[in-house]
PDB file of C-alpha atoms in Angstrom:
ATOM      1  CA  MET A  78      -8.914  14.641   3.346  1.00 59.00           C
ATOM      2  CA  LEU A  79      -8.362  11.237   4.603  1.00 65.00           C
ATOM      3  CA  GLN A  80      -4.976  11.875   3.203  1.00 59.00           C
ATOM      4  CA  ASN A  81      -4.222  15.123   4.702  1.00 62.00           C
ATOM      5  CA  ALA A  82      -5.807  13.602   8.525  1.00 65.00           C
ATOM      6  CA  LEU A  83      -3.059  10.681   8.162  1.00 64.00           C
ATOM      7  CA  GLU A  84      -0.331  12.942   7.432  1.00 57.00           C
ATOM      8  CA  GLY A  85      -1.288  15.373   9.887  1.00 60.00           C
ATOM      9  CA  SER A  86      -1.503  12.554  12.571  1.00 60.00           C
ATOM     10  CA  GLY A  87       2.197  11.895  11.870  1.00 56.00           C
ATOM     11  CA  GLY A  88       1.360   7.954  13.313  1.00 54.00           C
ATOM     12  CA  SER A  89       0.475   9.429  16.644  1.00 57.00           C
ATOM     13  CA  ALA A  90      -3.444   8.757  16.913  1.00 60.00           C
ATOM     14  CA  ALA A  91      -4.694   5.280  18.590  1.00 64.00           C
ATOM     15  CA  SER A  92      -4.011   2.413  16.035  1.00 67.00           C
ATOM     16  CA  SER A  93      -7.553   1.731  16.063  1.00 73.00           C
ATOM     17  CA  ALA A  94      -8.257   4.573  14.051  1.00 77.00           C
ATOM     18  CA  TYR A  95      -5.390   3.557  11.332  1.00 78.00           C
ATOM     19  CA  THR A  96      -6.788   0.258  11.206  1.00 81.00           C
ATOM     20  CA  GLU A  97     -10.178   1.204  10.614  1.00 84.00           C
ATOM     21  CA  ALA A  98      -9.178   3.572   7.796  1.00 86.00           C
ATOM     22  CA  PHE A  99      -7.077   0.979   5.897  1.00 88.00           C
ATOM     23  CA  ARG A 100      -9.779  -1.325   6.132  1.00 90.00           C
ATOM     24  CA  LEU A 101     -12.039   1.430   4.395  1.00 89.00           C
ATOM     25  CA  ILE A 102      -9.560   2.061   2.011  1.00 91.00           C
ATOM     26  CA  MET A 103      -8.814  -1.366   0.817  1.00 91.00           C
ATOM     27  CA  ARG A 104     -12.705  -2.359   1.210  1.00 91.00           C
ATOM     28  CA  PHE A 105     -14.253   0.394  -0.812  1.00 90.00           C
ATOM     29  CA  SER A 106     -11.720   3.003  -2.408  1.00 91.00           C
ATOM     30  CA  VAL A 107      -9.184   0.807  -4.352  1.00 92.00           C
ATOM     31  CA  GLY A 108     -11.749  -0.563  -6.454  1.00 91.00           C
ATOM     32  CA  ASP A 109     -14.300   2.274  -6.671  1.00 94.00           C
ATOM     33  CA  LYS A 110     -15.498   2.624 -10.534  1.00 95.00           C
ATOM     34  CA  SER A 111     -14.435   6.568  -9.950  1.00 96.00           C
ATOM     35  CA  PHE A 112     -10.990   6.901 -11.432  1.00 96.00           C
ATOM     36  CA  VAL A 113     -11.138  10.318  -8.811  1.00 96.00           C
ATOM     37  CA  VAL A 114     -11.553   7.745  -5.712  1.00 95.00           C
ATOM     38  CA  ARG A 115      -8.995   5.574  -7.104  1.00 96.00           C
ATOM     39  CA  ILE A 116      -6.247   8.000  -7.148  1.00 96.00           C
ATOM     40  CA  ALA A 117      -7.424   9.427  -3.610  1.00 94.00           C
ATOM     41  CA  ALA A 118      -6.884   5.283  -2.326  1.00 94.00           C
ATOM     42  CA  ALA A 119      -3.286   5.039  -3.612  1.00 96.00           C
ATOM     43  CA  ARG A 120      -2.433   8.613  -1.697  1.00 94.00           C
ATOM     44  CA  CYS A 121      -3.924   7.508   0.858  1.00 91.00           C
ATOM     45  CA  LEU A 122      -2.251   4.081   0.754  1.00 93.00           C
ATOM     46  CA  LYS A 123       1.295   6.385  -0.010  1.00 93.00           C
ATOM     47  CA  ALA A 124       0.302   8.401   3.174  1.00 90.00           C
ATOM     48  CA  PHE A 125       0.264   5.123   5.453  1.00 87.00           C
ATOM     49  CA  ALA A 126       3.865   4.035   4.226  1.00 89.00           C
ATOM     50  CA  ASN A 127       5.237   7.768   4.726  1.00 89.00           C
ATOM     51  CA  ILE A 128       3.777   8.066   8.410  1.00 86.00           C
ATOM     52  CA  GLY A 129       5.125   4.354   9.300  1.00 84.00           C
ATOM     53  CA  GLY A 130       2.078   2.427   8.624  1.00 82.00           C
ATOM     54  CA  PRO A 131       0.798   2.349  11.746  1.00 81.00           C
ATOM     55  CA  GLY A 132      -1.394  -0.494  12.879  1.00 75.00           C
ATOM     56  CA  LEU A 133      -0.527  -2.047   9.219  1.00 78.00           C
ATOM     57  CA  GLY A 134       1.096  -5.834   9.744  1.00 78.00           C
ATOM     58  CA  VAL A 135       3.089  -7.503   7.312  1.00 79.00           C
ATOM     59  CA  GLY A 136      -0.060  -8.834   5.561  1.00 83.00           C
ATOM     60  CA  ASP A 137      -1.367  -5.564   5.304  1.00 86.00           C
ATOM     61  CA  LEU A 138       1.504  -4.125   3.643  1.00 87.00           C
ATOM     62  CA  ASP A 139       1.656  -7.431   1.520  1.00 86.00           C
ATOM     63  CA  ASN A 140      -1.769  -7.198   0.195  1.00 89.00           C
ATOM     64  CA  SER A 141      -1.664  -3.189   0.137  1.00 91.00           C
ATOM     65  CA  ALA A 142       1.372  -3.997  -2.674  1.00 89.00           C
ATOM     66  CA  SER A 143      -0.034  -6.669  -4.214  1.00 89.00           C
ATOM     67  CA  TYR A 144      -3.272  -4.348  -5.173  1.00 91.00           C
ATOM     68  CA  CYS A 145      -0.798  -1.883  -6.257  1.00 92.00           C
ATOM     69  CA  VAL A 146       0.765  -4.178  -8.576  1.00 89.00           C
ATOM     70  CA  LYS A 147      -2.885  -4.978  -9.901  1.00 89.00           C
ATOM     71  CA  ALA A 148      -3.579  -1.031 -10.160  1.00 92.00           C
ATOM     72  CA  LEU A 149      -0.792  -0.702 -12.732  1.00 88.00           C
ATOM     73  CA  GLU A 150      -3.146  -2.402 -15.337  1.00 88.00           C
ATOM     74  CA  ASP A 151      -5.419   0.534 -14.571  1.00 92.00           C
ATOM     75  CA  PRO A 152      -6.518   2.150 -18.002  1.00 93.00           C
ATOM     76  CA  VAL A 153      -6.272   5.388 -16.491  1.00 94.00           C
ATOM     77  CA  SER A 154      -2.551   6.824 -16.415  1.00 93.00           C
ATOM     78  CA  SER A 155      -2.783   8.956 -13.320  1.00 95.00           C
ATOM     79  CA  VAL A 156      -4.581   6.259 -11.593  1.00 95.00           C
ATOM     80  CA  ARG A 157      -1.556   3.858 -12.567  1.00 92.00           C
ATOM     81  CA  ASP A 158       1.059   6.760 -11.463  1.00 93.00           C
ATOM     82  CA  ALA A 159      -0.578   6.983  -8.307  1.00 96.00           C
ATOM     83  CA  PHE A 160      -0.479   3.639  -7.369  1.00 94.00           C
ATOM     84  CA  ALA A 161       3.116   3.266  -8.392  1.00 91.00           C
ATOM     85  CA  GLU A 162       4.085   5.833  -5.976  1.00 94.00           C
ATOM     86  CA  ALA A 163       2.077   4.100  -3.456  1.00 95.00           C
ATOM     87  CA  LEU A 164       3.966   0.772  -4.088  1.00 92.00           C
ATOM     88  CA  GLY A 165       7.231   2.364  -4.105  1.00 90.00           C
ATOM     89  CA  SER A 166       6.534   3.521  -0.535  1.00 92.00           C
ATOM     90  CA  LEU A 167       4.854   0.552   0.658  1.00 91.00           C
ATOM     91  CA  LEU A 168       7.797  -1.631  -0.512  1.00 88.00           C
ATOM     92  CA  ALA A 169      10.202   0.989   0.915  1.00 88.00           C
ATOM     93  CA  LEU A 170       8.412   0.663   4.361  1.00 87.00           C
ATOM     94  CA  GLY A 171       8.220  -3.529   4.370  1.00 83.00           C
ATOM     95  CA  MET A 172      11.927  -3.365   3.792  1.00 82.00           C
ATOM     96  CA  ASN A 173      12.844  -1.384   6.131  1.00 81.00           C
ATOM     97  CA  PRO A 174      11.483  -2.800   9.885  1.00 76.00           C
ATOM     98  CA  GLU A 175      13.150   0.398  11.855  1.00 76.00           C
ATOM     99  CA  ALA A 176      10.908   3.111   9.878  1.00 73.00           C
ATOM    100  CA  GLN A 177       7.498   0.906  11.194  1.00 71.00           C
ATOM    101  CA  VAL A 178       5.685   2.686  13.722  1.00 71.00           C
ATOM    102  CA  GLN A 179       4.546   0.388  16.294  1.00 64.00           C
ATOM    103  CA  PRO A 180       1.055   0.547  17.828  1.00 57.00           C
ATOM    104  CA  ARG A 181       0.067   2.396  20.743  1.00 57.00           C
ATOM    105  CA  GLY A 182      -2.101   1.269  23.922  1.00 56.00           C
ATOM    106  CA  LYS A 183      -2.336  -1.656  25.756  1.00 53.00           C
ATOM    107  CA  GLY A 184      -0.852  -5.159  25.478  1.00 52.00           C
ATOM    108  CA  PRO A 185       2.789  -6.276  24.036  1.00 53.00           C
ATOM    109  CA  PHE A 186       2.704  -6.039  20.412  1.00 52.00           C
ATOM    110  CA  PRO A 187       5.044  -8.329  18.301  1.00 55.00           C
ATOM    111  CA  PRO A 188       7.985  -6.655  16.627  1.00 58.00           C
ATOM    112  CA  ALA A 189       7.973  -4.847  13.292  1.00 60.00           C
ATOM    113  CA  LYS A 190       9.094  -7.670  10.844  1.00 62.00           C
ATOM    114  CA  LYS A 191      10.640  -6.938   7.354  1.00 65.00           C
ATOM    115  CA  LEU A 192       8.495  -7.814   3.968  1.00 65.00           C
ATOM    116  CA  GLU A 193      10.340 -11.003   3.241  1.00 66.00           C
ATOM    117  CA  GLY A 194      10.734 -11.379  -0.685  1.00 66.00           C
ATOM    118  CA  GLY A 195       8.535  -8.128  -1.404  1.00 61.00           C
ATOM    119  CA  LEU A 196      10.958  -7.076  -4.046  1.00 60.00           C
ATOM    120  CA  GLN A 197      10.942 -10.223  -5.558  1.00 62.00           C
ATOM    121  CA  ARG A 198       7.269 -10.649  -5.629  1.00 65.00           C
ATOM    122  CA  HIS A 199       6.199  -7.365  -6.082  1.00 60.00           C
ATOM    123  CA  LEU A 200       8.459  -5.723  -8.356  1.00 64.00           C
ATOM    124  CA  ALA A 201      10.546  -8.486 -10.416  1.00 61.00           C
ATOM    125  CA  LEU A 202       7.944 -11.180 -11.105  1.00 66.00           C
ATOM    126  CA  PRO A 203       5.210  -8.572 -12.194  1.00 61.00           C
ATOM    127  CA  PHE A 204       7.538  -7.070 -14.322  1.00 63.00           C
ATOM    128  CA  ALA A 205       9.298 -10.326 -15.693  1.00 59.00           C
ATOM    129  CA  LYS A 206       5.783 -11.514 -16.666  1.00 60.00           C
ATOM    130  CA  GLY A 207       5.219  -8.708 -18.916  1.00 55.00           C
ATOM    131  CA  ILE A 208       8.191  -9.069 -20.916  1.00 49.00           C
ATOM    132  CA  VAL A 209       7.739 -10.836 -23.899  1.00 48.00           C
ATOM    133  CA  LEU A 210      10.951 -11.558 -25.475  1.00 45.00           C
ATOM    134  CA  PRO A 211      11.137 -12.009 -29.392  1.00 53.00           C
ATOM    135  CA  ARG A 212      11.616 -15.423 -30.850  1.00 50.00           C
ATOM    136  CA  PRO A 213      14.935 -16.441 -32.023  1.00 53.00           C
TER     137      PRO A 213
END
């Protein structure tokens, strides 16, 4: 249901609503005992990325991508698949600052920033650690 609300808003709601939704997803849902809740959390993270990550800073993108990498070790394959999709969307958004939605409201907001080293940190290194080379 939250995923549908995020997708339906298209990034045009108040930034505080997005910030609160993101906080709740990261705090309670991504590590839930139920695999159904974890899958829903991954789909919400993907929805956040697809609508431009409103209310998310570079630190939020980095933290959520890090959690997605950890979730790739989940024992349930559908959870791994959902977080892999979310990771791809989050990294694509982090690499493309022009696609990031700027917060709405009062005050000057800092310009969107690129997630520096995101591909290396969240894709190359975790997979390189997982490769076991045969001994000569």
